[in-house]
Tab-separated table of C-alpha atoms and ligand atoms in Angstrom:
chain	number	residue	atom	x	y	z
A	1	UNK	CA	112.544	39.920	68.694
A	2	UNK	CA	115.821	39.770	66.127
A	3	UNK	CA	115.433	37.890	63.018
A	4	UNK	CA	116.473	34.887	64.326
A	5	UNK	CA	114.075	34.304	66.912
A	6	UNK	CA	111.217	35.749	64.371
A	7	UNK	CA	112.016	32.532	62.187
A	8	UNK	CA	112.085	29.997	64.553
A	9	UNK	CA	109.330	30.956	66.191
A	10	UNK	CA	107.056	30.701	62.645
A	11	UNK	CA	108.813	27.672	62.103
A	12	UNK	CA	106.862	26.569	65.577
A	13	UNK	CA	103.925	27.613	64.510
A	14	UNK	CA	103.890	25.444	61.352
A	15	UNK	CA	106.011	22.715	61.975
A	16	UNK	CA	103.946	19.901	62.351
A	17	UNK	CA	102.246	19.915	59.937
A	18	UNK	CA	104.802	18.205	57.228
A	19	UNK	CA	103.926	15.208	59.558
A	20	UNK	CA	100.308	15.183	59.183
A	21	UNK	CA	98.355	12.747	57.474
A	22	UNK	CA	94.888	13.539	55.873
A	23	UNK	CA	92.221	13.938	58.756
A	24	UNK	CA	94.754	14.254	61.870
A	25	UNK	CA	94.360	16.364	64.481
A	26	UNK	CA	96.424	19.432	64.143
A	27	UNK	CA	96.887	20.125	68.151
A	28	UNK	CA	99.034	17.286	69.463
A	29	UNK	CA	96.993	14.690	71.473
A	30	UNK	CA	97.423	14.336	75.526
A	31	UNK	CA	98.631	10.785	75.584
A	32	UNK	CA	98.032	9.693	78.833
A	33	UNK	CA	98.894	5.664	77.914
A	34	UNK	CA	101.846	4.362	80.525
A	35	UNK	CA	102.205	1.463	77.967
A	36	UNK	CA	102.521	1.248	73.910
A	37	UNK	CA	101.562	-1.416	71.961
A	38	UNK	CA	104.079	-3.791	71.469
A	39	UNK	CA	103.834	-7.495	69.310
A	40	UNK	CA	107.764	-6.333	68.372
A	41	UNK	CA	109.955	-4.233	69.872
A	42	UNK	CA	111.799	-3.355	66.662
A	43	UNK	CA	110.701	0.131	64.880
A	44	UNK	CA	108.806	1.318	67.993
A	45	UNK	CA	108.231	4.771	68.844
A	46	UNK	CA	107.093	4.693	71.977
A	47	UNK	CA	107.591	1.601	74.480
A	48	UNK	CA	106.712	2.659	77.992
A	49	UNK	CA	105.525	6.053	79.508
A	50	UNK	CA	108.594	6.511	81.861
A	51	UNK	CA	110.991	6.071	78.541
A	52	UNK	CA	109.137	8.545	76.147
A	53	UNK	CA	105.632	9.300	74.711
A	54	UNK	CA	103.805	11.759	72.363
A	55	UNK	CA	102.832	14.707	73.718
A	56	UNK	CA	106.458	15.083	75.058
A	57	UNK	CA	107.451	14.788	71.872
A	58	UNK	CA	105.442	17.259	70.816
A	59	UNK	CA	107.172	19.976	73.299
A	60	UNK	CA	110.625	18.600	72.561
A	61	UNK	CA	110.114	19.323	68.759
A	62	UNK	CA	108.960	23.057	69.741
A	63	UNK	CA	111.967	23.450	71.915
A	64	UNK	CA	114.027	22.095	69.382
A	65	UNK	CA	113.467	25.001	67.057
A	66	UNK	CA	113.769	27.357	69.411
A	67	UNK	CA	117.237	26.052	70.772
A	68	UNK	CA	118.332	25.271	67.872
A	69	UNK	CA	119.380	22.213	69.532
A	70	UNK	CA	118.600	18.196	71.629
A	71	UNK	CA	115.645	18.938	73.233
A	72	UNK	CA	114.865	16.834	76.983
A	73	UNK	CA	111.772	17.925	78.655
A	74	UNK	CA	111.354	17.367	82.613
A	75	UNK	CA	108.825	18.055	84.653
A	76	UNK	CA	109.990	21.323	86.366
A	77	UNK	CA	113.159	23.737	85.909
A	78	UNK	CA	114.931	22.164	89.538
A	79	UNK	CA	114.187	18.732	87.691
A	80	UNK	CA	116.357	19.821	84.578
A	81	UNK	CA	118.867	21.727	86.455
A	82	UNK	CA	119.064	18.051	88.246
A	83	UNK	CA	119.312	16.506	85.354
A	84	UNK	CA	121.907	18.801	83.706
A	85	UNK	CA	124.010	19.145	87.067
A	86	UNK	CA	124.240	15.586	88.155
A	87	UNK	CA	125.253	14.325	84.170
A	88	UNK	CA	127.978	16.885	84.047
A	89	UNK	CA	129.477	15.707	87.475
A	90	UNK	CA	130.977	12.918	89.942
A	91	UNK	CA	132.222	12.587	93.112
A	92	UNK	CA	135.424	14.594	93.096
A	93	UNK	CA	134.223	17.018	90.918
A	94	UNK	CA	134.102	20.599	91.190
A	95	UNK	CA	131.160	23.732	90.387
A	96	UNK	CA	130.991	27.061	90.190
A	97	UNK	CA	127.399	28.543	90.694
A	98	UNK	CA	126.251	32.048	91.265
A	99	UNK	CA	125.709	32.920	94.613
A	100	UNK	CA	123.060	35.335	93.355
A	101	UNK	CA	121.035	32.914	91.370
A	102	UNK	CA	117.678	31.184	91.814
A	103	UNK	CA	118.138	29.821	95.775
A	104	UNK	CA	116.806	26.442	95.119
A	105	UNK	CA	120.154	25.624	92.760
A	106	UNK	CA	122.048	26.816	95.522
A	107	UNK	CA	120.193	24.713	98.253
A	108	UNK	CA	120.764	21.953	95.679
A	109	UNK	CA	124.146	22.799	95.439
A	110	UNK	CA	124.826	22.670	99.180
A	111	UNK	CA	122.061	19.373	100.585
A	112	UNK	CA	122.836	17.468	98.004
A	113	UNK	CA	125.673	17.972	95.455
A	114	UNK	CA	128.190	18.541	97.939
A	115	UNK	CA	126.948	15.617	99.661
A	116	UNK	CA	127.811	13.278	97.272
A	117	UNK	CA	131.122	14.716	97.001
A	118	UNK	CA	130.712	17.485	94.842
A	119	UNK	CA	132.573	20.490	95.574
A	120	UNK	CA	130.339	23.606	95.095
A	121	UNK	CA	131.417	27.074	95.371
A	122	UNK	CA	129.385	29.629	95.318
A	123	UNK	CA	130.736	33.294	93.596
A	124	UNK	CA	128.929	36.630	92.943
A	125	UNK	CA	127.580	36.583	88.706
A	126	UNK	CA	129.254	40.179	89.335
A	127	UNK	CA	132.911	38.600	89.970
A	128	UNK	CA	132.475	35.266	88.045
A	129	UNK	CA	134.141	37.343	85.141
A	130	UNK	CA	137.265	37.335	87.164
A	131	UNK	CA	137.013	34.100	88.836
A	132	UNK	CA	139.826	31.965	88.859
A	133	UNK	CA	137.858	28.401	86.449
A	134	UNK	CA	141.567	26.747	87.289
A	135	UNK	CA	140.297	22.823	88.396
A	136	UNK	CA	136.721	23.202	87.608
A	137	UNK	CA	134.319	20.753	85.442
A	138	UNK	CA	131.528	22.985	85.183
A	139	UNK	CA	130.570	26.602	85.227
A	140	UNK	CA	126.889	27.269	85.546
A	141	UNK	CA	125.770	30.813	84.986
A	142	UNK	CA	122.036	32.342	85.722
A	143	UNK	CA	121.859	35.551	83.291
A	144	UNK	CA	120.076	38.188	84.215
A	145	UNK	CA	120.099	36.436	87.713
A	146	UNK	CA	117.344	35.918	89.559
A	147	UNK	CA	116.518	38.276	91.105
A	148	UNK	CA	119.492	40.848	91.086
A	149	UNK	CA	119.328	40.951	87.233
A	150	UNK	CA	123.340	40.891	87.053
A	151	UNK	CA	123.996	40.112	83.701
A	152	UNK	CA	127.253	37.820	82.441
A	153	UNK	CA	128.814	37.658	78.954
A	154	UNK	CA	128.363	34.344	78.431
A	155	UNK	CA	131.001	34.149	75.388
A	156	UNK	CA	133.672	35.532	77.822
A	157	UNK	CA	132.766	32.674	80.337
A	158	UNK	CA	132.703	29.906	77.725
A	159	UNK	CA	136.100	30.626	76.012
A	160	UNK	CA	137.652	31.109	79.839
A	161	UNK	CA	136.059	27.795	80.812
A	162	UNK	CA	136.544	25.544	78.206
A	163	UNK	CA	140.362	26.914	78.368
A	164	UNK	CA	140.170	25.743	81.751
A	165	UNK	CA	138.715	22.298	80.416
A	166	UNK	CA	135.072	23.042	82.158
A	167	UNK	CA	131.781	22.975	80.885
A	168	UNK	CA	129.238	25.774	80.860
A	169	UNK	CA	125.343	25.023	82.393
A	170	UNK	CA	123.531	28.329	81.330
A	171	UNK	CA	120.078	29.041	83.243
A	172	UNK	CA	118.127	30.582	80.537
A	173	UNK	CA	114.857	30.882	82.434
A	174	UNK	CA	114.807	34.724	82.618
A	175	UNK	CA	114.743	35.312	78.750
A	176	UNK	CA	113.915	31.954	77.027
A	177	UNK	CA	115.267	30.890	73.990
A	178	UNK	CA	113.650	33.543	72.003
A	179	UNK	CA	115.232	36.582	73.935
A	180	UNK	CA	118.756	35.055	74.627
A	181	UNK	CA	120.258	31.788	72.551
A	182	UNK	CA	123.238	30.569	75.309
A	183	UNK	CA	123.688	27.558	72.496
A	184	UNK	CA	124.662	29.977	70.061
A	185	UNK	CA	127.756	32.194	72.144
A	186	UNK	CA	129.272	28.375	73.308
A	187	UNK	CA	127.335	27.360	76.628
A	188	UNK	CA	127.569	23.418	76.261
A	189	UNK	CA	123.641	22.926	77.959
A	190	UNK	CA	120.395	24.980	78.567
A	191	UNK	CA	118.418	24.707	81.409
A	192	UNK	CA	115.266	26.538	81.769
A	193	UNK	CA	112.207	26.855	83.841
A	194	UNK	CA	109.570	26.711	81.071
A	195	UNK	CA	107.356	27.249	84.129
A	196	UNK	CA	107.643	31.062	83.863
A	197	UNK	CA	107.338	32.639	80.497
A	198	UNK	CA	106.690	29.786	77.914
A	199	UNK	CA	104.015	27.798	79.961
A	200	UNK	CA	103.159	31.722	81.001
A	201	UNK	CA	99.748	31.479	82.411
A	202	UNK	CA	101.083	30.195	86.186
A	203	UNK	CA	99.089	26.604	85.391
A	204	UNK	CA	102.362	24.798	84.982
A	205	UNK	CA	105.420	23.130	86.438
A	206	UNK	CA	108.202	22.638	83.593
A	207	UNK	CA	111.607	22.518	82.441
A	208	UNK	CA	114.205	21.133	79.885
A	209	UNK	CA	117.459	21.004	78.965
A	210	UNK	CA	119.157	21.535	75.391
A	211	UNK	CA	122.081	21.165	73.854
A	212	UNK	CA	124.474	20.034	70.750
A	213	UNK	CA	126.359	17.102	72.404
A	214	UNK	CA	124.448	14.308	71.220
A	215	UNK	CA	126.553	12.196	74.093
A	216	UNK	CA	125.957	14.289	76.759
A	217	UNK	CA	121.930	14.864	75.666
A	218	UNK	CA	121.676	11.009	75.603
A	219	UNK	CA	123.401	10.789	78.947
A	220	UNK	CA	120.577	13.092	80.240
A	221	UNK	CA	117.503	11.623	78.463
A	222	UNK	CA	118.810	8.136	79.948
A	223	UNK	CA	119.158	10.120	83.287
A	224	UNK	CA	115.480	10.944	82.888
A	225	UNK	CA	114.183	7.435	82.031
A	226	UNK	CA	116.459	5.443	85.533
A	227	UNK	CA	115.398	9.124	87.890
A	228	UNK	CA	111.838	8.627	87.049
A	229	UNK	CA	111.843	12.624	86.594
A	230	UNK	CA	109.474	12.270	83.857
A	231	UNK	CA	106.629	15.539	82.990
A	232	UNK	CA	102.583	14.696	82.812
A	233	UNK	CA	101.412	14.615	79.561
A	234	UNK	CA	98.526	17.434	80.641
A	235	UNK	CA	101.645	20.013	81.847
A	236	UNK	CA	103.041	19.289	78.048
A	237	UNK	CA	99.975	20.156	76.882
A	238	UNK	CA	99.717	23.277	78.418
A	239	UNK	CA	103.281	24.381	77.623
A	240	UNK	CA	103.029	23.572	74.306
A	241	UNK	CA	99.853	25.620	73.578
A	242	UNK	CA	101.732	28.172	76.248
A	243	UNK	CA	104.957	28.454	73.603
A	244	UNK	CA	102.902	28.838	70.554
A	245	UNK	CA	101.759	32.247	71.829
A	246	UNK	CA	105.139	32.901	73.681
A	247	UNK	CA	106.461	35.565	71.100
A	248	UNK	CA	103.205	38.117	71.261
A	249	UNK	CA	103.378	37.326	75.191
A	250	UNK	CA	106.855	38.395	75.618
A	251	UNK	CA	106.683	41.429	72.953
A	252	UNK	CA	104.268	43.303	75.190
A	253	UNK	CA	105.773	42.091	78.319
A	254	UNK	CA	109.098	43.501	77.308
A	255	UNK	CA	107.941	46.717	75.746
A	256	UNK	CA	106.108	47.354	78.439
A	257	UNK	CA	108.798	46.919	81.092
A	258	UNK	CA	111.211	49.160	79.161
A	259	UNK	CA	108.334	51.733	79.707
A	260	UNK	CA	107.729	51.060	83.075
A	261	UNK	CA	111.679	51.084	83.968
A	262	UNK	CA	112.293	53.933	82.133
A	263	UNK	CA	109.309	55.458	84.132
A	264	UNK	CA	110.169	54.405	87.607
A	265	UNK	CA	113.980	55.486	87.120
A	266	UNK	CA	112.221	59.273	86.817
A	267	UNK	CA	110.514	58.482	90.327
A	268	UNK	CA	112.150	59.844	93.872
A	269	UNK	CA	110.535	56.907	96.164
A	270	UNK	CA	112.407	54.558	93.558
A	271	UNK	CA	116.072	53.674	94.224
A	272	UNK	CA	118.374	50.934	93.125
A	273	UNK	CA	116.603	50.420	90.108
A	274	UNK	CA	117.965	47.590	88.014
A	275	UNK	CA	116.700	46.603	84.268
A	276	UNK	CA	119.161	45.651	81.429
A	277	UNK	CA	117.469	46.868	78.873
A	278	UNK	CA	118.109	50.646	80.457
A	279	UNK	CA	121.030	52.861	79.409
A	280	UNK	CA	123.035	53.637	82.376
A	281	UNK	CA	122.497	50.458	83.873
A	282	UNK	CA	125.738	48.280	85.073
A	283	UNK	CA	124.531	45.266	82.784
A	284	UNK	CA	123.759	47.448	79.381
A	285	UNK	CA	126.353	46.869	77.686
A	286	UNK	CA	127.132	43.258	77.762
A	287	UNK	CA	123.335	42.853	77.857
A	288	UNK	CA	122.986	44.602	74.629
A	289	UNK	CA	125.373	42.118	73.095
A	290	UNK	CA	124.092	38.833	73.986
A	291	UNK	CA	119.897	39.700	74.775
A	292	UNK	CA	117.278	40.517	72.175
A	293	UNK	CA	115.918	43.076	74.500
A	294	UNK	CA	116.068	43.812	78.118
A	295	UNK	CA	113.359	41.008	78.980
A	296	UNK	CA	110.307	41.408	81.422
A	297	UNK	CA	111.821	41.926	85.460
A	298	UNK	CA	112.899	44.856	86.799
A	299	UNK	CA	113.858	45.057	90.182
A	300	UNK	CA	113.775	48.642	92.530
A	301	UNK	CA	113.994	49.660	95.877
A	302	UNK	CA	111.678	51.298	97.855
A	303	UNK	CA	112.295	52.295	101.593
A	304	UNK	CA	112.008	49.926	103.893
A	305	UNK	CA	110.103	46.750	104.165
A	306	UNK	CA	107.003	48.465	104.697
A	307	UNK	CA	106.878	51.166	101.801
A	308	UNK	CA	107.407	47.777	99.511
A	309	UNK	CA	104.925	46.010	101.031
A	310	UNK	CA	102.607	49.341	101.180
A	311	UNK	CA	103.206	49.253	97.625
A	312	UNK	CA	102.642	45.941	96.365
A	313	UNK	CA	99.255	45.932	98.025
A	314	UNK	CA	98.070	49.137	97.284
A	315	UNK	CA	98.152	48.547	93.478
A	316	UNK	CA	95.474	46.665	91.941
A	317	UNK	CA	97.287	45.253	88.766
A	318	UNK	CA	99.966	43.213	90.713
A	319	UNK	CA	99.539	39.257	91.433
A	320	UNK	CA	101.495	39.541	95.202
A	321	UNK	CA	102.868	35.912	94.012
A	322	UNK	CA	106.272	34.363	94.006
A	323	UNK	CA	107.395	33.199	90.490
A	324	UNK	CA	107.449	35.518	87.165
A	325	UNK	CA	106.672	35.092	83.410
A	326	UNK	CA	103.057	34.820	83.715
A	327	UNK	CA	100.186	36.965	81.638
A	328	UNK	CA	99.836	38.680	85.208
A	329	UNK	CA	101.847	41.534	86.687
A	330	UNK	CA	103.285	40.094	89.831
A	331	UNK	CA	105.999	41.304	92.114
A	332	UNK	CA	107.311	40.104	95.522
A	333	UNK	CA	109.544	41.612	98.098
A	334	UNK	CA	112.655	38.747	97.455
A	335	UNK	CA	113.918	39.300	100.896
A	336	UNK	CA	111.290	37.373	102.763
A	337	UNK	CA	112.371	34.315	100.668
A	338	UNK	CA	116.190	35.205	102.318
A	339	UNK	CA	117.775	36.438	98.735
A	340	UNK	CA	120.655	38.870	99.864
A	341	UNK	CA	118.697	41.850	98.745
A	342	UNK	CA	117.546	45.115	100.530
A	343	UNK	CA	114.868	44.631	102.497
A	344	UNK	CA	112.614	47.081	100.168
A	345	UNK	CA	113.565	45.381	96.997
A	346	UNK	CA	110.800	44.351	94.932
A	347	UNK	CA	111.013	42.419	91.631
A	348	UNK	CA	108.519	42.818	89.648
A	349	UNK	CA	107.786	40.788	86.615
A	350	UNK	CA	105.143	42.285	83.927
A	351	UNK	CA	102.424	40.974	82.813
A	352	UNK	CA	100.636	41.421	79.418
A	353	UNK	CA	98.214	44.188	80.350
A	354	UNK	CA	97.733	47.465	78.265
A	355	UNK	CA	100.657	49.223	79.170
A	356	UNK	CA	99.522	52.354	80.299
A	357	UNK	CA	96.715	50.927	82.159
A	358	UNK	CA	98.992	49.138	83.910
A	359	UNK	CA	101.862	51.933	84.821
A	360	UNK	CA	98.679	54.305	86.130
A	361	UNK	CA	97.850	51.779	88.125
A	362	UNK	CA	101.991	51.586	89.653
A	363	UNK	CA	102.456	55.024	89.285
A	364	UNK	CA	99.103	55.259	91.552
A	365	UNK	CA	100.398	53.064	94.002
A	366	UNK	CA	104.131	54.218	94.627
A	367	UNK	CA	104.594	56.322	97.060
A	368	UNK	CA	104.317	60.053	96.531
A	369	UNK	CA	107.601	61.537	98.352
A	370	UNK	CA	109.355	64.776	96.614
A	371	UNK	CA	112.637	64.490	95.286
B	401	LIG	C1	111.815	29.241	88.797
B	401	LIG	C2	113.228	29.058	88.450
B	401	LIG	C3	113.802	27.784	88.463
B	401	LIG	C4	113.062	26.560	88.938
B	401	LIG	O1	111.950	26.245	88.156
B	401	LIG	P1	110.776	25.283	88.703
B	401	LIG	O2	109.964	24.994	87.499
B	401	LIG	O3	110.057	26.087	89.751
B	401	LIG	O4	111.413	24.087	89.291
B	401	LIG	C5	115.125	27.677	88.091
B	401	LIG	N1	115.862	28.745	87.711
B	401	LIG	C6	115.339	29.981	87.682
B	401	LIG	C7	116.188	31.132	87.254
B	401	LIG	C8	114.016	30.181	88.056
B	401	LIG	O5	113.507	31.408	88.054
């Protein structure tokens, strides 16, 4: 963690506090009431669930820190990608999303975006830093995608695309504000999945978006209210007691993926290895620039659909789940979800357990072929 993300995320820790009366409760309260009450409108904090209530709040204010930044909470990442998409853009309009990112924007990109008139077209994270932004309103980058782990200088894209008069989305979900600050190198909104790494312990669908444009936030927070797409006040809960741990989570996630890459690069069975955070990889360099560290997924080849599979259940410490971020090892083969990956590929996202418990237990399971 740099210095930066060190201080914000004390600043979490003890930030309520200054707004604490004598004898109140120092966790934030579930508030499940729909309806406030209300003799006046006038000075109200809260009015009606749909609108805005406290234990959203209470995430929002965390987030804020973090992002530096307008904090609107939703009730999973595809809800504040949603959000984020459909306030940047009209009929007529024109995206550019990665054709290697999380396949859900895509599929929203294609059933309903384009749909209502949106023109979406899809380009490799490798090649957006070459891609012609000529006519488009918004650029929306994944970085490290999911799951190739491309990585994208987000500076580059911004000053290209806001020459080109476009805005820049920015998918943070692989790093989370404390590992990567999009905000901070130009990006105009945040989305994230706070579903993966800051809920962490796979209990909870959530998302938000952030940003500086207090026009643009109010747009979305309005788009939140007349959508409906409004989070439960238990799922707030749960991320915000999630995020308040999310900087010891993600130190011994991290350190112990640079361990494991670094180990399974020295491996014959293991091919095509990709993690950011490793010299000699393609993304290294602008990764260094723009990441804290080189996060928590790595993604390798093995053979063949059944070496990864082989693998995967042959080793004890990995959750075979879909999904990443959680206090659990877990890793997948992507290409039964249809990502345009080897068939082999596994991404693996680690967990929190004792790091060399947890590479004997990987290094156990791969398989044993000579170089
Ligand atoms: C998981 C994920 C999402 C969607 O988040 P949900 O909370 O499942 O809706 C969006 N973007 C990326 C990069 C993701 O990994």
């Amino acid at each position: 963690m740099d210095e930066i993300a060190k201080a914000r995320m004390a600043q979490v820790l003890h930030h309520r506090k200054a707004g604490l009366g004598v004898g109140e409760p120092v966790v934030p309260v579930i508030s499940v009431a729909t309806t406030f009450h209300l003799p006046e409108v006038q000075g109200a904090a809260h009015v009606y669930g749909r609108s805005g209530q406290p234990t959203w709040d209470a995430v929002e204010a965390q987030l804020a820190i973090l992002e530096a930044a307008e904090v609107v909470a939703f009730p999973s990442g595809m809800a504040a990608i949603s959000a984020a998409l459909t306030a940047c853009l009209r009929a007529g309009a024109k995206v550019m999303i990665p054709s290697d990112g999380y396949y859900v924007t895509r599929l929203l990109g294609r059933d309903f975006l384009a749909v209502y008139g949106v023109q979406v077209v899809e380009v490799p994270t490798a090649e957006m830093p070459e891609a012609d932004f000529t006519g488009f309103d918004v650029i929306y980058v994944e970085t490290p995608s999911n799951p190739g782990l491309d990585v994208i200088d987000i500076a580059a894209v911004v000053a290209r695309a806001h020459a080109a008069g476009a805005k820049v989305i920015a998918d943070n979900t692989t790093m989370t504000p404390l590992l990567q600050r999009p905000l901070d190198l130009g990006a105009d909104l945040v989305v994230a999945a706070d579903t993966k790494a800051p809920a962490g312990h796979s209990d909870a669908l959530f998302g938000h978006v952030a940003g500086r444009d207090a026009n643009l936030m109010a747009r979305i927070r309005e788009g939140r209210r007349q959508s409906g797409s409004v989070p439960g006040p238990f799922e707030a809960y749960l991320v915000h007691r999630g995020i308040e741990t999310l900087e010891l989570r993600l130190a011994r996630m991290c350190s112990s993926a640079a361990v494991i890459a670094e180990r399974l690069a020295g491996r014959p069975a293991v091919r095509g290895l990709r993690y950011p955070g490793r010299a000699g990889d393609p993304s290294h360099a602008v990764a260094m620039r723009q990441m804290v560290n080189g996060g928590f997924l790595i993604g390798f080849e093995l053979a063949d659909e059944a070496e990864a599979e082989a693998f995967l259940a042959a080793c004890p410490l990995i959750e075979q789940a879909t999904s990443f971020g959680g206090v659990h090892t877990a890793g997948e083969r992507r290409a039964r979800w249809g990502d345009a990956v080897a068939p082999g590929f596994i991404r693996l996202s680690v967990g929190i357990e004792p790091t060399e418990v947890l590479w004997a237990a990987i290094a156990a399971a791969l398989p044993g072929r000579k170089a």
